[in-house]
mmCIF file of C-alpha atoms and ligand atoms in Angstrom:
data_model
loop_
_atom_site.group_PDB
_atom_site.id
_atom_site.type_symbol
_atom_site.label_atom_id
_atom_site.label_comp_id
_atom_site.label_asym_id
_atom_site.label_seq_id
_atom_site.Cartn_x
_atom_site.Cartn_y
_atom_site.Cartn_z
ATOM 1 C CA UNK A 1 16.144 29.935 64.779
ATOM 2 C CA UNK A 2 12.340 30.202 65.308
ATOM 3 C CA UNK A 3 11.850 26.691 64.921
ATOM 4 C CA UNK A 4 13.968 25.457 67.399
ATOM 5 C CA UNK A 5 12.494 28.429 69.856
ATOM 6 C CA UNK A 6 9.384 27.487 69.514
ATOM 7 C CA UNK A 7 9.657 23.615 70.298
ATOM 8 C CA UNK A 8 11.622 24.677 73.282
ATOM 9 C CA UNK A 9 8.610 26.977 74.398
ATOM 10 C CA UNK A 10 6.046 24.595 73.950
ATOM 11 C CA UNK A 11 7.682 21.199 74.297
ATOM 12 C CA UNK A 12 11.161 21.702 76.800
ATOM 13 C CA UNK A 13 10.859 20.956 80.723
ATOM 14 C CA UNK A 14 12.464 23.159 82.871
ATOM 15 C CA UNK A 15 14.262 20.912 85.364
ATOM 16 C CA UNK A 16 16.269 23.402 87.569
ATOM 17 C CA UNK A 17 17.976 26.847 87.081
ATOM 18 C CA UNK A 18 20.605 25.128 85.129
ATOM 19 C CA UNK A 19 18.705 22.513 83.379
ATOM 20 C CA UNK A 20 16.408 22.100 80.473
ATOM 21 C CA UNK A 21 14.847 18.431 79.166
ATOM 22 C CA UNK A 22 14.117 18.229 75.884
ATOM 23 C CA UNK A 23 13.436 14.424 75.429
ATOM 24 C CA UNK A 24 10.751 15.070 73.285
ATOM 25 C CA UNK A 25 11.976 16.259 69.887
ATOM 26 C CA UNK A 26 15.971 15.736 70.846
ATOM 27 C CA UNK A 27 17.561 13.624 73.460
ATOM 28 C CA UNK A 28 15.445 10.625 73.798
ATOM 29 C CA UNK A 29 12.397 11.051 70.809
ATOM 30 C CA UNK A 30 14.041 13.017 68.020
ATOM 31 C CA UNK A 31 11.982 14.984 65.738
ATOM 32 C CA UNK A 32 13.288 14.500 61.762
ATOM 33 C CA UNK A 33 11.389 17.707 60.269
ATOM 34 C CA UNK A 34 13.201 20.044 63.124
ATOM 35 C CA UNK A 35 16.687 18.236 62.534
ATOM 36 C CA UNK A 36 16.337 18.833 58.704
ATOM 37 C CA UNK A 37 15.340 22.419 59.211
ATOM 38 C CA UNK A 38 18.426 22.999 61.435
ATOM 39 C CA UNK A 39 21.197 20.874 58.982
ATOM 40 C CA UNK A 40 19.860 23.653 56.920
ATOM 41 C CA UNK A 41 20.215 26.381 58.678
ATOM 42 C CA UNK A 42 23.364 25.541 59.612
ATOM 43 C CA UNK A 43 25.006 24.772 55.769
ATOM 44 C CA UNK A 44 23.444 28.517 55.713
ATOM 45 C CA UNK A 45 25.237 30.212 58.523
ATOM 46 C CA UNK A 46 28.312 28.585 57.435
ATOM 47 C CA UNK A 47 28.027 28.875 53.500
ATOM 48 C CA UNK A 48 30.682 31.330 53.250
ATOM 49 C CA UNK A 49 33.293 28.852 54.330
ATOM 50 C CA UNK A 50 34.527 25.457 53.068
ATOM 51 C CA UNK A 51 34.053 22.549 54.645
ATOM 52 C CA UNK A 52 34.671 18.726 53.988
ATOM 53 C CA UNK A 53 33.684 17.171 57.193
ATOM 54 C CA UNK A 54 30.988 17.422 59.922
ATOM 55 C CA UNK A 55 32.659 16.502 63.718
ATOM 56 C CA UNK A 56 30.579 15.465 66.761
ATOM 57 C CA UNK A 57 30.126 13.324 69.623
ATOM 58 C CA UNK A 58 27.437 10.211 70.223
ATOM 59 C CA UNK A 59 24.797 10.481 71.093
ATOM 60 C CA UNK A 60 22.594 13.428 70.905
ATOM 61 C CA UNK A 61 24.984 15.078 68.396
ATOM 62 C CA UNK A 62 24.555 12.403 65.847
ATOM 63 C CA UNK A 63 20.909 13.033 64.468
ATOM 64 C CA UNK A 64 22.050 17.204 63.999
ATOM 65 C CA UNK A 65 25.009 16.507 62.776
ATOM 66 C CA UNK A 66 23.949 14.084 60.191
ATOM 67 C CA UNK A 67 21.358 16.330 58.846
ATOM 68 C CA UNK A 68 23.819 19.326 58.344
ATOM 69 C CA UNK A 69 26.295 16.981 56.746
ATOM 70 C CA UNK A 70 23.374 15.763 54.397
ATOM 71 C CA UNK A 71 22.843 19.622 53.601
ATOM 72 C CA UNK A 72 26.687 20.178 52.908
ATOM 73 C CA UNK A 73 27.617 16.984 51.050
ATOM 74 C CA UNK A 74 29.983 15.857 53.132
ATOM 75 C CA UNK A 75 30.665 12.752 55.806
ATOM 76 C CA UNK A 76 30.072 12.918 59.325
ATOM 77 C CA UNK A 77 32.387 12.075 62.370
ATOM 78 C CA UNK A 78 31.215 11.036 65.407
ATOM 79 C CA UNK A 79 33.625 10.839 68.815
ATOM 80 C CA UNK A 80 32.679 7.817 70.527
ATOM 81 C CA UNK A 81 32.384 8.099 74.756
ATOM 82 C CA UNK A 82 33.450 4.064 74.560
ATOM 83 C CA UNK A 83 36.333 2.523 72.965
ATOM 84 C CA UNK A 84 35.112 0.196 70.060
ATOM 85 C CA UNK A 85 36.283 -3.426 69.960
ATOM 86 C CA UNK A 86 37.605 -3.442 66.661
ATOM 87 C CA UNK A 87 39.459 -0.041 67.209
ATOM 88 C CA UNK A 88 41.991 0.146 69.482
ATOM 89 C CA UNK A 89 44.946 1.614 68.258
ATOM 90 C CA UNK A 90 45.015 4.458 65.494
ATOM 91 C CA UNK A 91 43.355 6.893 67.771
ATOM 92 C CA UNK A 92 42.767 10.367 68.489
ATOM 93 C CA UNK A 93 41.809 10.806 72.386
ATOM 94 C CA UNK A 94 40.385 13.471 74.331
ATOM 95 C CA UNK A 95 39.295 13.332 78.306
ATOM 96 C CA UNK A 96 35.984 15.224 78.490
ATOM 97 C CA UNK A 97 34.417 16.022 82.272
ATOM 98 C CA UNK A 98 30.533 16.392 82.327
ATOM 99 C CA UNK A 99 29.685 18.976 84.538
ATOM 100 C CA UNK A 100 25.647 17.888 84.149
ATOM 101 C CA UNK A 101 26.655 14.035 84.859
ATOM 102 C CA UNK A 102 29.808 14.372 87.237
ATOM 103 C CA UNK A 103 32.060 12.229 85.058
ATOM 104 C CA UNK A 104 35.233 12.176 82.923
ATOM 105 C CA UNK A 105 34.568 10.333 79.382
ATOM 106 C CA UNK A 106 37.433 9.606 76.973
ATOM 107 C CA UNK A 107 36.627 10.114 73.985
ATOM 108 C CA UNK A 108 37.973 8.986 70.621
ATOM 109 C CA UNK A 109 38.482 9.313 67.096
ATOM 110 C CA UNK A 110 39.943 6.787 64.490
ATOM 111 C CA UNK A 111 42.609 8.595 62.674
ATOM 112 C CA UNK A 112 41.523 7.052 59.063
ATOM 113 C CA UNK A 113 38.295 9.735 59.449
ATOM 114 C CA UNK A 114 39.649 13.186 60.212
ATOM 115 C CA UNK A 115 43.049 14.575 58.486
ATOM 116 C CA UNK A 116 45.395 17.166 58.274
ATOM 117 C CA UNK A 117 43.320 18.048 55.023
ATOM 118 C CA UNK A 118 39.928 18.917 56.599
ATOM 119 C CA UNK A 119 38.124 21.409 57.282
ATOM 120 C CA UNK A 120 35.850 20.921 60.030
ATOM 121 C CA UNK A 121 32.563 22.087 61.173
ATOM 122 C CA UNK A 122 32.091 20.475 64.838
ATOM 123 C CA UNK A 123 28.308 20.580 65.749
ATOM 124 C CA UNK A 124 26.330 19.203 68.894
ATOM 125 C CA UNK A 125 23.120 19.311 70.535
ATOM 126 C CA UNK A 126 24.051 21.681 73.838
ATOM 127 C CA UNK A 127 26.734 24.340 74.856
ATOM 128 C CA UNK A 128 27.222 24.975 78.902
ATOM 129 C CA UNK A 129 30.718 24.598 80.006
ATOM 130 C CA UNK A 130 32.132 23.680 76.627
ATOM 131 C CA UNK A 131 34.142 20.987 77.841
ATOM 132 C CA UNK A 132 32.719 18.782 74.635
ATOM 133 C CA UNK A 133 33.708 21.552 72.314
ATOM 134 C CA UNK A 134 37.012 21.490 73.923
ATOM 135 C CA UNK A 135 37.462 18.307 73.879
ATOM 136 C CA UNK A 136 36.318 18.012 70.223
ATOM 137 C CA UNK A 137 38.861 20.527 69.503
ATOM 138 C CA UNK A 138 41.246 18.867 70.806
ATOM 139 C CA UNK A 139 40.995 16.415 68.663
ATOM 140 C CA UNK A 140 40.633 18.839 65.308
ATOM 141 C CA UNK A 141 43.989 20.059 67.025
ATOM 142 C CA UNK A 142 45.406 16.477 67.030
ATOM 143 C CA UNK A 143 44.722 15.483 63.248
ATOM 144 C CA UNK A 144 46.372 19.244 61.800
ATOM 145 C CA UNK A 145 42.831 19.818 60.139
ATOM 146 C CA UNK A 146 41.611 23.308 60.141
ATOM 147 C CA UNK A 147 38.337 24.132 62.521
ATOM 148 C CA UNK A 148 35.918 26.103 60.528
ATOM 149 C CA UNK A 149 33.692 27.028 63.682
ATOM 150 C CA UNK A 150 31.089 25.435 66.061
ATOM 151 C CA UNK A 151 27.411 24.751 65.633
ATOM 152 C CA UNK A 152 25.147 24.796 68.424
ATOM 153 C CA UNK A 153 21.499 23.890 68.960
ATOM 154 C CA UNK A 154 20.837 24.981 72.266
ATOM 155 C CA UNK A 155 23.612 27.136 74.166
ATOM 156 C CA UNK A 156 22.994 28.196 78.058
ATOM 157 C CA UNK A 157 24.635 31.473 77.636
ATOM 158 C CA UNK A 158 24.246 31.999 81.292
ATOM 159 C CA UNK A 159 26.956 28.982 81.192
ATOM 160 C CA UNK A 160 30.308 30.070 80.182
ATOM 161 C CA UNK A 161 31.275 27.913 77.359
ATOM 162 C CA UNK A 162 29.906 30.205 74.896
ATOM 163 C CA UNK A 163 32.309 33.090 75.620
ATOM 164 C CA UNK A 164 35.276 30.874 76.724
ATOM 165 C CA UNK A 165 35.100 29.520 72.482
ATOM 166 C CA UNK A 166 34.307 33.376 71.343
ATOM 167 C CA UNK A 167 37.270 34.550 73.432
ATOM 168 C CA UNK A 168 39.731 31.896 71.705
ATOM 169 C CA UNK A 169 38.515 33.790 68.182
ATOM 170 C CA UNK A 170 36.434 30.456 67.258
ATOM 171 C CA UNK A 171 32.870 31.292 65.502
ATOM 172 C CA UNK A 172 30.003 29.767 67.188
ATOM 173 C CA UNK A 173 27.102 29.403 65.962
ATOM 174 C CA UNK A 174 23.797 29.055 68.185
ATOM 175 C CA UNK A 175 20.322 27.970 66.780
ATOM 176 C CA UNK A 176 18.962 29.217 69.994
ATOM 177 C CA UNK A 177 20.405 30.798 72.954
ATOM 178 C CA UNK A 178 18.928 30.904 76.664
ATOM 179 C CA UNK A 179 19.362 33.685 78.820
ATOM 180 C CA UNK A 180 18.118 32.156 82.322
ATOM 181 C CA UNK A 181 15.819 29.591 83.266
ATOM 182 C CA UNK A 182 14.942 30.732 86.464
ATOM 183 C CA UNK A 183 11.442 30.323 87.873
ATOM 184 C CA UNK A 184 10.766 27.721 85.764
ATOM 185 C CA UNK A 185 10.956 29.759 82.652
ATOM 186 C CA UNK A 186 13.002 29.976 79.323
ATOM 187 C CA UNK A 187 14.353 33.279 78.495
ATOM 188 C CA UNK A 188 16.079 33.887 75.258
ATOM 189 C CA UNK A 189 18.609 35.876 74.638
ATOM 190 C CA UNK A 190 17.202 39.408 72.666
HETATM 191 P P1 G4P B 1 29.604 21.027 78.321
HETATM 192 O O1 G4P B 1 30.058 19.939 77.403
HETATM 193 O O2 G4P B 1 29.156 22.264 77.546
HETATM 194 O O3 G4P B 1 30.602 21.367 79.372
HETATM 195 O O4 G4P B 1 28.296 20.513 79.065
HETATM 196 P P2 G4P B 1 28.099 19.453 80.236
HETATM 197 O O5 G4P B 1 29.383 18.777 80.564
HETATM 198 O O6 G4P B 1 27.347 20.137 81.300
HETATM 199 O O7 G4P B 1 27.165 18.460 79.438
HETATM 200 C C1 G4P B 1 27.173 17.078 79.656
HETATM 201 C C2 G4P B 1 26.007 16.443 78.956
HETATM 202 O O8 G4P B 1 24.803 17.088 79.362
HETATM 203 C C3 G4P B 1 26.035 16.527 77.451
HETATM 204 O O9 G4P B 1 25.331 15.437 76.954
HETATM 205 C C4 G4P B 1 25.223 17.802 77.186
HETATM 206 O O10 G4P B 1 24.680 17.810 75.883
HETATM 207 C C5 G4P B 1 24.173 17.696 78.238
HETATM 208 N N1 G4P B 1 23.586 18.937 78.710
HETATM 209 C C6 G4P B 1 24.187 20.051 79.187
HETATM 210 N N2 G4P B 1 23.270 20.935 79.593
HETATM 211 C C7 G4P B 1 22.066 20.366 79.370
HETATM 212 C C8 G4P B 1 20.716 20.788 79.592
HETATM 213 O O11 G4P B 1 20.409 21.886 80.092
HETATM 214 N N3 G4P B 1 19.755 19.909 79.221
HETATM 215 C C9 G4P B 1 20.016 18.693 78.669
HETATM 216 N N4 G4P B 1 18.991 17.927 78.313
HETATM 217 N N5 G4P B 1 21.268 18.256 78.454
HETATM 218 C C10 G4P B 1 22.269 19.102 78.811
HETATM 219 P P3 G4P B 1 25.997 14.013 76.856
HETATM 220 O O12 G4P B 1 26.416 13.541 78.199
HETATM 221 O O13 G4P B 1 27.078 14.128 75.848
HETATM 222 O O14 G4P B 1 24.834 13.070 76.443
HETATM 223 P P4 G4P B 1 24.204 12.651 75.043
HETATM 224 O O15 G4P B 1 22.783 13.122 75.125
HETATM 225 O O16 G4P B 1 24.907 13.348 73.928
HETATM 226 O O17 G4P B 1 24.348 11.186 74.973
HETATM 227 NA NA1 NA B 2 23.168 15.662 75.453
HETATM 228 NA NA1 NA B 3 25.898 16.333 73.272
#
């Protein structure tokens, strides 16, 4: 999506080999027109499919996710990283282990919001190891609802999440994919 390439070109920070920042327009400072552009562009890579709910995980997936479910008509889910007060029983759970952050999160879904009924699009901001697909997954797994496929923003394709998920037979979806970030530089794939 050229878009999404282009604020990554002119606004991303290249932080290592293995990591890029992109506080400006979606981890810290979001940026509303770009989010629109990609709820659309999702609903449109995934128009051949039903789908009745939008799955992701707090934060960074949230402002995406909401904009594609906007696009499609239909509710968003998000997996919360902390248990809520008022929700402690009634639960899907998940462990997830951030590679980026060295940490295990459990993560959570009330069982009121996702059912055996839906079909689920699961969408979040990055792909690298895929352990937050997985563990979103899981959870689709869990509630007997059918997982329509995976939308990505930004996958590091020079991680292997990307064709861990493609060699399960799930469809994933990537807005834009990056090749290598080596020398300080963002390659795309093709
Ligand atoms: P994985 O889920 O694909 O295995 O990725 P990993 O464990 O490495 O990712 C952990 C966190 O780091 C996730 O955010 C993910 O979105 C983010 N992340 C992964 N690679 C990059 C990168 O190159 N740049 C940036 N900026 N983030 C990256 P999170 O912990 O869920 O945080 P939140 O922002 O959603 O709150
Ligand atoms: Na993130
Ligand atoms: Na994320």
């Amino acid at each position: 999506m050229q878009p999404l390439k282009e604020k990554i070109l002119s606004e991303g920070k290249v932080l290592s080999n293995e990591i890029i920042k992109v506080d400006a327009f979606i981890n810290h400072q979001i940026d509303p027109l770009l989010m629109k552009g990609i709820g659309s562009e999702f609903c449109r890579r995934f128009s051949d499919t039903e789908i009745t709910k939008v799955l992701t995980i707090e934060s960074s997936g949230i402002a995406p996710a909401l904009m594609t479910a906007l696009e499609l008509q239909v509710p968003v889910v998000f997996a919360r990283k902390k248990k809520s007060l008022t929700l402690r029983n009634h639960l899907y759970e998940s462990k997830v282990f951030s590679f980026t952050k060295k940490e295990v999160n459990h993560i959570t879904v009330s069982k009121d919001y996702i059912t055996k009924e839906d079909r689920v699009l699961v969408i979040d901001d990055f792909l690298a190891n895929g352990q937050a697909a997985d563990g979103l997954m899981d959870i689709v797994e869990q509630s007997g609802a059918h997982l329509v496929g995976i939308g990505i923003l930004i996958e590091k394709a020079f991680q292997e999440g990307g064709k861990l998920l493609r060699e399960k037979g799930i469809r994933v979806e990537s807005l834009a994919k990056i090749a290598s970030l080596e020398d300080g530089k963002v390659l795309f794939v093709d």
